[in-house]
PDB file of C-alpha atoms in Angstrom:
ATOM      1  CA  MET B 114      29.844 193.982 104.831  1.00 62.00           C
ATOM      2  CA  GLU B 115      26.445 192.596 103.789  1.00 80.00           C
ATOM      3  CA  ASP B 116      26.363 190.520 100.053  1.00 92.00           C
ATOM      4  CA  GLU B 117      23.388 189.894  98.219  1.00 95.00           C
ATOM      5  CA  VAL B 118      21.766 186.756  95.927  1.00 96.00           C
ATOM      6  CA  THR B 119      18.146 186.863  94.895  1.00 97.00           C
ATOM      7  CA  LEU B 120      16.384 184.475  92.533  1.00 96.00           C
ATOM      8  CA  THR B 121      13.121 183.755  91.613  1.00 97.00           C
ATOM      9  CA  ILE B 122      11.564 179.870  90.739  1.00 97.00           C
ATOM     10  CA  PRO B 123       8.708 178.745  89.572  1.00 96.00           C
ATOM     11  CA  MET B 124       6.422 177.293  91.106  1.00 96.00           C
ATOM     12  CA  HIS B 125       6.624 173.391  89.634  1.00 89.00           C
ATOM     13  CA  HIS B 126       7.431 170.921  91.703  1.00 79.00           C
ATOM     14  CA  ASP B 127      10.730 170.440  92.433  1.00 86.00           C
ATOM     15  CA  MET B 128      12.508 173.645  92.150  1.00 92.00           C
ATOM     16  CA  GLU B 129      12.832 174.250  95.213  1.00 94.00           C
ATOM     17  CA  LEU B 130      15.975 171.763  94.870  1.00 94.00           C
ATOM     18  CA  GLU B 131      17.625 174.816  92.489  1.00 93.00           C
ATOM     19  CA  VAL B 132      17.744 176.732  95.650  1.00 95.00           C
ATOM     20  CA  THR B 133      18.928 174.396  97.852  1.00 96.00           C
ATOM     21  CA  ARG B 134      21.794 174.310  95.638  1.00 95.00           C
ATOM     22  CA  ILE B 135      22.454 178.599  95.691  1.00 96.00           C
ATOM     23  CA  ALA B 136      22.187 177.943  99.538  1.00 97.00           C
ATOM     24  CA  ALA B 137      24.735 175.850  99.119  1.00 97.00           C
ATOM     25  CA  SER B 138      27.030 177.484  97.448  1.00 96.00           C
ATOM     26  CA  VAL B 139      26.245 180.282  99.672  1.00 96.00           C
ATOM     27  CA  ALA B 140      26.721 179.309 102.987  1.00 97.00           C
ATOM     28  CA  GLU B 141      29.870 177.422 101.655  1.00 96.00           C
ATOM     29  CA  ALA B 142      31.136 180.923 101.267  1.00 95.00           C
ATOM     30  CA  MET B 143      30.383 181.906 104.814  1.00 95.00           C
ATOM     31  CA  ARG B 144      32.026 178.190 106.295  1.00 96.00           C
ATOM     32  CA  LEU B 145      29.199 177.257 107.608  1.00 97.00           C
ATOM     33  CA  ASP B 146      29.748 172.874 108.310  1.00 96.00           C
ATOM     34  CA  LYS B 147      27.861 170.190 106.244  1.00 96.00           C
ATOM     35  CA  ASP B 148      25.023 170.261 109.198  1.00 97.00           C
ATOM     36  CA  LYS B 149      24.181 173.491 109.243  1.00 98.00           C
ATOM     37  CA  ILE B 150      23.912 173.945 105.192  1.00 98.00           C
ATOM     38  CA  ASP B 151      21.849 170.237 105.259  1.00 98.00           C
ATOM     39  CA  GLU B 152      19.857 171.605 107.954  1.00 98.00           C
ATOM     40  CA  ILE B 153      19.378 175.171 105.868  1.00 98.00           C
ATOM     41  CA  LYS B 154      17.897 173.331 102.750  1.00 98.00           C
ATOM     42  CA  LEU B 155      15.683 170.938 104.551  1.00 98.00           C
ATOM     43  CA  ALA B 156      14.069 174.578 106.239  1.00 98.00           C
ATOM     44  CA  LEU B 157      14.599 176.194 102.210  1.00 98.00           C
ATOM     45  CA  ILE B 158      13.261 173.276 101.147  1.00 97.00           C
ATOM     46  CA  GLU B 159       9.429 173.337 103.367  1.00 97.00           C
ATOM     47  CA  ALA B 160       9.080 177.374 103.230  1.00 97.00           C
ATOM     48  CA  CYS B 161       9.508 176.955  99.058  1.00 97.00           C
ATOM     49  CA  LEU B 162       7.147 173.612  99.284  1.00 95.00           C
ATOM     50  CA  ASN B 163       4.831 175.836 101.705  1.00 95.00           C
ATOM     51  CA  ALA B 164       4.662 178.746  98.934  1.00 96.00           C
ATOM     52  CA  ILE B 165       4.551 176.372  96.127  1.00 95.00           C
ATOM     53  CA  GLU B 166       1.848 173.833  97.677  1.00 92.00           C
ATOM     54  CA  HIS B 167      -0.480 176.707  99.334  1.00 93.00           C
ATOM     55  CA  SER B 168       0.019 180.314  98.828  1.00 95.00           C
ATOM     56  CA  LYS B 169      -2.119 180.297  95.235  1.00 94.00           C
ATOM     57  CA  SER B 170      -0.543 182.567  94.235  1.00 94.00           C
ATOM     58  CA  GLU B 171      -1.544 184.274  90.465  1.00 95.00           C
ATOM     59  CA  GLU B 172       1.762 185.085  89.367  1.00 96.00           C
ATOM     60  CA  LYS B 173       3.028 181.325  90.265  1.00 96.00           C
ATOM     61  CA  LYS B 174       6.502 182.206  91.738  1.00 97.00           C
ATOM     62  CA  VAL B 175       8.655 181.770  94.489  1.00 97.00           C
ATOM     63  CA  HIS B 176      11.852 185.104  95.513  1.00 98.00           C
ATOM     64  CA  ILE B 177      14.408 184.534  97.334  1.00 98.00           C
ATOM     65  CA  LYS B 178      16.917 186.721  97.968  1.00 98.00           C
ATOM     66  CA  PHE B 179      20.045 185.405 100.581  1.00 98.00           C
ATOM     67  CA  LYS B 180      21.261 188.525 102.956  1.00 97.00           C
ATOM     68  CA  MET B 181      24.978 187.158 103.907  1.00 96.00           C
ATOM     69  CA  ILE B 182      25.334 189.843 106.954  1.00 96.00           C
ATOM     70  CA  GLY B 183      29.175 188.796 109.121  1.00 94.00           C
ATOM     71  CA  ASP B 184      28.404 185.158 109.851  1.00 95.00           C
ATOM     72  CA  ARG B 185      25.024 185.427 109.534  1.00 96.00           C
ATOM     73  CA  LEU B 186      23.091 184.711 106.864  1.00 97.00           C
ATOM     74  CA  GLU B 187      19.840 185.937 106.215  1.00 98.00           C
ATOM     75  CA  ILE B 188      17.044 183.836 103.692  1.00 98.00           C
ATOM     76  CA  ILE B 189      14.553 185.967 102.443  1.00 98.00           C
ATOM     77  CA  ILE B 190      11.137 183.740 101.104  1.00 98.00           C
ATOM     78  CA  LYS B 191       8.096 185.670  99.529  1.00 98.00           C
ATOM     79  CA  ASP B 192       5.285 184.824  97.816  1.00 97.00           C
ATOM     80  CA  TYR B 193       2.396 187.030  96.359  1.00 97.00           C
ATOM     81  CA  GLY B 194      -0.617 184.812  97.203  1.00 97.00           C
ATOM     82  CA  VAL B 195      -3.317 185.090  99.722  1.00 96.00           C
ATOM     83  CA  GLY B 196      -2.025 184.413 103.133  1.00 95.00           C
ATOM     84  CA  PHE B 197      -2.271 182.836 105.223  1.00 94.00           C
ATOM     85  CA  ASP B 198      -3.132 183.332 109.582  1.00 93.00           C
ATOM     86  CA  PRO B 199       0.530 181.805 111.356  1.00 90.00           C
ATOM     87  CA  SER B 200      -1.363 181.978 114.448  1.00 90.00           C
ATOM     88  CA  LYS B 201      -3.982 179.500 113.394  1.00 90.00           C
ATOM     89  CA  ILE B 202      -1.667 176.513 112.028  1.00 90.00           C
ATOM     90  CA  LYS B 203      -1.793 174.457 114.869  1.00 90.00           C
ATOM     91  CA  GLU B 204       1.467 172.697 115.968  1.00 93.00           C
ATOM     92  CA  PRO B 205       1.650 168.763 114.449  1.00 96.00           C
ATOM     93  CA  LYS B 206       1.517 166.381 116.951  1.00 96.00           C
ATOM     94  CA  ILE B 207       3.772 162.350 116.269  1.00 97.00           C
ATOM     95  CA  GLU B 208       1.023 161.027 118.603  1.00 96.00           C
ATOM     96  CA  GLU B 209      -1.825 162.383 117.050  1.00 95.00           C
ATOM     97  CA  LYS B 210      -0.471 162.167 113.125  1.00 96.00           C
ATOM     98  CA  ILE B 211      -0.043 158.403 113.617  1.00 95.00           C
ATOM     99  CA  LYS B 212      -3.858 157.962 113.874  1.00 92.00           C
ATOM    100  CA  SER B 213      -4.604 160.828 112.010  1.00 94.00           C
ATOM    101  CA  PRO B 214      -6.398 160.250 107.994  1.00 93.00           C
ATOM    102  CA  SER B 215      -4.105 163.733 107.468  1.00 93.00           C
ATOM    103  CA  LYS B 216      -0.214 162.801 107.574  1.00 95.00           C
ATOM    104  CA  ARG B 217       0.864 166.341 106.492  1.00 95.00           C
ATOM    105  CA  GLY B 218       1.374 170.107 107.991  1.00 93.00           C
ATOM    106  CA  TRP B 219       4.839 169.371 109.530  1.00 96.00           C
ATOM    107  CA  GLY B 220       6.462 172.819 107.372  1.00 96.00           C
ATOM    108  CA  LEU B 221       7.050 174.928 110.278  1.00 96.00           C
ATOM    109  CA  LYS B 222       8.057 172.939 112.976  1.00 97.00           C
ATOM    110  CA  ILE B 223      10.679 171.755 110.785  1.00 98.00           C
ATOM    111  CA  MET B 224      11.926 175.315 110.163  1.00 98.00           C
ATOM    112  CA  ARG B 225      11.465 176.381 113.429  1.00 97.00           C
ATOM    113  CA  SER B 226      13.485 173.441 114.731  1.00 97.00           C
ATOM    114  CA  LEU B 227      15.977 173.550 112.287  1.00 98.00           C
ATOM    115  CA  MET B 228      16.571 177.505 111.677  1.00 98.00           C
ATOM    116  CA  ASP B 229      18.198 179.904 114.898  1.00 98.00           C
ATOM    117  CA  SER B 230      14.829 182.249 114.046  1.00 98.00           C
ATOM    118  CA  VAL B 231      11.946 182.040 111.493  1.00 98.00           C
ATOM    119  CA  VAL B 232       9.611 184.994 110.923  1.00 98.00           C
ATOM    120  CA  ILE B 233       6.730 184.862 109.168  1.00 97.00           C
ATOM    121  CA  ASN B 234       4.975 187.325 107.667  1.00 97.00           C
ATOM    122  CA  SER B 235       1.183 186.949 106.226  1.00 97.00           C
ATOM    123  CA  HIS B 236      -1.580 188.826 104.790  1.00 95.00           C
ATOM    124  CA  LYS B 237      -3.724 188.647 102.530  1.00 93.00           C
ATOM    125  CA  GLY B 238      -0.961 190.131  99.715  1.00 94.00           C
ATOM    126  CA  GLY B 239       1.353 187.100 100.079  1.00 97.00           C
ATOM    127  CA  THR B 240       3.333 186.146 102.570  1.00 97.00           C
ATOM    128  CA  LYS B 241       7.167 186.175 103.435  1.00 98.00           C
ATOM    129  CA  ILE B 242       9.772 184.416 105.625  1.00 98.00           C
ATOM    130  CA  VAL B 243      12.879 184.975 106.960  1.00 98.00           C
ATOM    131  CA  MET B 244      14.862 182.670 108.549  1.00 98.00           C
ATOM    132  CA  THR B 245      18.650 183.321 109.823  1.00 98.00           C
ATOM    133  CA  LYS B 246      21.528 180.867 110.505  1.00 98.00           C
ATOM    134  CA  ARG B 247      24.063 181.957 112.323  1.00 97.00           C
ATOM    135  CA  ARG B 248      28.102 180.096 111.502  1.00 94.00           C
TER     136      ARG B 248
ATOM    137  CA  MET C 172      15.516 166.540  85.028  1.00 44.00           C
ATOM    138  CA  LEU C 173      16.436 168.596  88.658  1.00 51.00           C
ATOM    139  CA  GLU C 174      17.167 165.329  91.196  1.00 56.00           C
ATOM    140  CA  GLN C 175      17.741 162.217  90.404  1.00 71.00           C
ATOM    141  CA  GLU C 176      14.049 160.865  90.332  1.00 90.00           C
ATOM    142  CA  LEU C 177      13.446 158.035  93.411  1.00 97.00           C
ATOM    143  CA  THR C 178      15.005 154.147  93.047  1.00 97.00           C
ATOM    144  CA  LEU C 179      14.916 151.755  94.882  1.00 98.00           C
ATOM    145  CA  SER C 180      16.335 148.683  95.766  1.00 98.00           C
ATOM    146  CA  ALA C 181      13.713 145.571  98.335  1.00 97.00           C
ATOM    147  CA  ARG C 182      15.603 142.822  99.404  1.00 97.00           C
ATOM    148  CA  LYS C 183      13.229 140.090 101.584  1.00 96.00           C
ATOM    149  CA  GLU C 184      14.643 138.064 104.602  1.00 95.00           C
ATOM    150  CA  ASP C 185      14.124 135.097 106.595  1.00 94.00           C
ATOM    151  CA  LYS C 186      13.063 137.986 109.632  1.00 94.00           C
ATOM    152  CA  TYR C 187      12.925 141.340 108.126  1.00 97.00           C
ATOM    153  CA  SER C 188      13.051 143.007 104.765  1.00 97.00           C
ATOM    154  CA  VAL C 189      15.314 145.637 103.625  1.00 98.00           C
ATOM    155  CA  ILE C 190      14.488 148.316 101.314  1.00 98.00           C
ATOM    156  CA  THR C 191      17.683 151.056 100.482  1.00 98.00           C
ATOM    157  CA  THR C 192      17.122 154.133  98.461  1.00 98.00           C
ATOM    158  CA  GLU C 193      18.408 157.113  95.976  1.00 97.00           C
ATOM    159  CA  GLY C 194      17.285 159.847  95.216  1.00 96.00           C
ATOM    160  CA  TYR C 195      14.957 162.666  96.372  1.00 96.00           C
ATOM    161  CA  ILE C 196      12.621 161.402  99.735  1.00 97.00           C
ATOM    162  CA  ASN C 197       9.692 163.970  98.024  1.00 96.00           C
ATOM    163  CA  ASN C 198       6.001 162.540  97.621  1.00 95.00           C
ATOM    164  CA  PRO C 199       6.704 160.379  94.076  1.00 96.00           C
ATOM    165  CA  GLY C 200       9.623 158.883  96.498  1.00 97.00           C
ATOM    166  CA  GLY C 201       7.224 158.734  99.591  1.00 98.00           C
ATOM    167  CA  GLU C 202       4.877 156.654  97.775  1.00 98.00           C
ATOM    168  CA  LYS C 203       7.581 154.655  95.834  1.00 98.00           C
ATOM    169  CA  ILE C 204       8.785 153.358  99.449  1.00 98.00           C
ATOM    170  CA  ALA C 205       5.070 152.843 100.560  1.00 98.00           C
ATOM    171  CA  LEU C 206       4.130 150.982  97.304  1.00 98.00           C
ATOM    172  CA  ALA C 207       6.983 148.737  98.030  1.00 98.00           C
ATOM    173  CA  CYS C 208       6.327 148.478 101.968  1.00 98.00           C
ATOM    174  CA  TYR C 209       2.987 147.282 101.117  1.00 98.00           C
ATOM    175  CA  GLN C 210       4.218 144.919  98.364  1.00 98.00           C
ATOM    176  CA  LEU C 211       6.085 143.179 100.841  1.00 98.00           C
ATOM    177  CA  MET C 212       3.589 143.174 103.953  1.00 97.00           C
ATOM    178  CA  ASP C 213       1.023 141.804 101.955  1.00 97.00           C
ATOM    179  CA  GLN C 214       3.684 138.943 101.563  1.00 96.00           C
ATOM    180  CA  GLY C 215       4.377 138.313 105.269  1.00 96.00           C
ATOM    181  CA  CYS C 216       6.661 140.892 106.295  1.00 97.00           C
ATOM    182  CA  LYS C 217       6.604 142.577 109.494  1.00 97.00           C
ATOM    183  CA  HIS C 218       9.992 143.871 109.986  1.00 97.00           C
ATOM    184  CA  PHE C 219      11.034 146.859 108.287  1.00 98.00           C
ATOM    185  CA  ILE C 220      14.589 148.541 107.556  1.00 98.00           C
ATOM    186  CA  LEU C 221      15.085 151.714 105.439  1.00 98.00           C
ATOM    187  CA  ASN C 222      18.624 152.245 104.347  1.00 98.00           C
ATOM    188  CA  PHE C 223      18.420 156.069 103.066  1.00 98.00           C
ATOM    189  CA  SER C 224      22.942 156.677 103.017  1.00 98.00           C
ATOM    190  CA  GLN C 225      21.626 157.255  99.723  1.00 97.00           C
ATOM    191  CA  SER C 226      19.414 159.253 100.137  1.00 97.00           C
ATOM    192  CA  LYS C 227      20.003 162.777 101.021  1.00 95.00           C
ATOM    193  CA  VAL C 228      17.465 164.837 100.732  1.00 96.00           C
ATOM    194  CA  ILE C 229      13.840 164.258 101.578  1.00 97.00           C
ATOM    195  CA  ASN C 230      11.192 167.114 101.747  1.00 97.00           C
ATOM    196  CA  SER C 231       7.765 166.547 105.066  1.00 97.00           C
ATOM    197  CA  ILE C 232       5.292 165.329 101.655  1.00 96.00           C
ATOM    198  CA  GLY C 233       7.931 162.432 102.164  1.00 97.00           C
ATOM    199  CA  ILE C 234       8.252 162.114 104.773  1.00 98.00           C
ATOM    200  CA  SER C 235       4.421 162.328 106.149  1.00 98.00           C
ATOM    201  CA  ILE C 236       4.090 158.580 103.695  1.00 98.00           C
ATOM    202  CA  LEU C 237       7.061 157.410 105.715  1.00 98.00           C
ATOM    203  CA  ILE C 238       4.544 158.205 108.729  1.00 98.00           C
ATOM    204  CA  GLU C 239       2.266 156.238 106.932  1.00 98.00           C
ATOM    205  CA  ILE C 240       4.286 153.782 106.798  1.00 98.00           C
ATOM    206  CA  ILE C 241       5.188 153.264 110.098  1.00 98.00           C
ATOM    207  CA  GLU C 242       1.133 153.200 111.167  1.00 97.00           C
ATOM    208  CA  LYS C 243       0.756 150.196 108.925  1.00 97.00           C
ATOM    209  CA  VAL C 244       3.711 148.748 110.200  1.00 97.00           C
ATOM    210  CA  LEU C 245       1.745 149.104 114.166  1.00 97.00           C
ATOM    211  CA  GLU C 246      -0.997 147.472 112.662  1.00 97.00           C
ATOM    212  CA  LEU C 247       0.760 144.382 111.986  1.00 97.00           C
ATOM    213  CA  LYS C 248       2.505 144.684 115.444  1.00 97.00           C
ATOM    214  CA  GLY C 249       5.957 144.912 113.333  1.00 97.00           C
ATOM    215  CA  SER C 250       8.787 147.624 113.249  1.00 97.00           C
ATOM    216  CA  LEU C 251      10.519 149.798 110.987  1.00 98.00           C
ATOM    217  CA  CYS C 252      14.535 150.404 111.004  1.00 98.00           C
ATOM    218  CA  PHE C 253      16.291 153.241 109.299  1.00 98.00           C
ATOM    219  CA  CYS C 254      19.980 154.020 108.983  1.00 98.00           C
ATOM    220  CA  GLY C 255      22.145 155.834 106.656  1.00 98.00           C
ATOM    221  CA  LEU C 256      20.641 158.470 107.851  1.00 98.00           C
ATOM    222  CA  THR C 257      22.651 162.343 107.192  1.00 98.00           C
ATOM    223  CA  ASN C 258      22.551 164.508 110.098  1.00 98.00           C
ATOM    224  CA  THR C 259      19.748 166.675 109.616  1.00 98.00           C
ATOM    225  CA  ILE C 260      17.723 163.832 108.372  1.00 98.00           C
ATOM    226  CA  ALA C 261      18.108 161.997 112.224  1.00 98.00           C
ATOM    227  CA  LYS C 262      17.306 165.318 113.887  1.00 98.00           C
ATOM    228  CA  THR C 263      14.356 166.343 111.828  1.00 98.00           C
ATOM    229  CA  PHE C 264      12.919 162.251 113.067  1.00 98.00           C
ATOM    230  CA  ARG C 265      13.446 163.179 116.561  1.00 98.00           C
ATOM    231  CA  ILE C 266      11.817 166.410 116.097  1.00 97.00           C
ATOM    232  CA  MET C 267       8.788 165.306 114.784  1.00 97.00           C
ATOM    233  CA  GLY C 268       9.119 162.562 117.479  1.00 97.00           C
ATOM    234  CA  LEU C 269       8.964 159.460 114.715  1.00 98.00           C
ATOM    235  CA  THR C 270      12.053 158.132 117.495  1.00 97.00           C
ATOM    236  CA  GLN C 271       8.829 156.911 119.670  1.00 97.00           C
ATOM    237  CA  TYR C 272       7.596 154.410 117.302  1.00 98.00           C
ATOM    238  CA  THR C 273      11.326 153.375 115.376  1.00 98.00           C
ATOM    239  CA  GLN C 274      15.002 153.158 115.891  1.00 98.00           C
ATOM    240  CA  ILE C 275      18.127 154.952 113.844  1.00 98.00           C
ATOM    241  CA  PHE C 276      20.741 153.460 113.066  1.00 98.00           C
ATOM    242  CA  SER C 277      24.130 154.360 111.886  1.00 98.00           C
ATOM    243  CA  THR C 278      24.180 151.196 109.509  1.00 98.00           C
ATOM    244  CA  GLU C 279      22.338 148.651 107.656  1.00 98.00           C
ATOM    245  CA  GLU C 280      24.931 146.022 109.715  1.00 97.00           C
ATOM    246  CA  GLU C 281      23.886 147.759 112.962  1.00 97.00           C
ATOM    247  CA  ALA C 282      20.102 147.529 112.377  1.00 97.00           C
ATOM    248  CA  ILE C 283      20.130 144.138 110.970  1.00 96.00           C
ATOM    249  CA  LYS C 284      21.935 142.925 114.694  1.00 95.00           C
ATOM    250  CA  ALA C 285      18.813 144.904 115.893  1.00 92.00           C
ATOM    251  CA  LEU C 286      16.201 142.529 114.438  1.00 86.00           C
ATOM    252  CA  SER C 287      18.090 139.594 114.490  1.00 80.00           C
TER     253      SER C 287
END
């Protein structure tokens, strides 16, 4: 059995927190434990921030879909912005960041570390991130 | 307001200072923590305990500002430790490597004991 929840948020700062509230409700309904729910929330914050900060979407919206597939929660985060090449994103290293004027660039690493899987499909028409977490 | 805006309190002791936060550690939240730390550094403080027990949500922008604070603390040859972290925030700090330069304690009492 598969259930879905969809929502669309405007690209305003802190709107990512609204998404985490829905995520928590969905994950609680699937009986994921508290730590897994917190990990989903942080990964989701980063995915939404990535869209809000970097997509340059003219629509200025982020579309999120939660799919409950058995014991697996799949979250799809989509924007219709300019896209990016994930292979060109350098893996951040704290030894370099601590001395660098730019301390940012951790979003993808956090997402990949906290979720069971993260797949990024990005092109000039936008970006789609699919993240999964199992119970 | 979607989430409680970050508020903080700072307490300066002889050997260390404790900053206790409440709310979302995002860009403005991180900037508030940095300002508090830099003001304490101006007063001669080099050792910091950041108590995040009332801050359950963080993002990478907030963490990048924490890295700026860590850089300044290292320049002063001081120390910084965190306490009251959720399991997920502690895990994230470890994944990012922040624990190469800082320590994580469960409680403020444990952090104070380590610094005393």
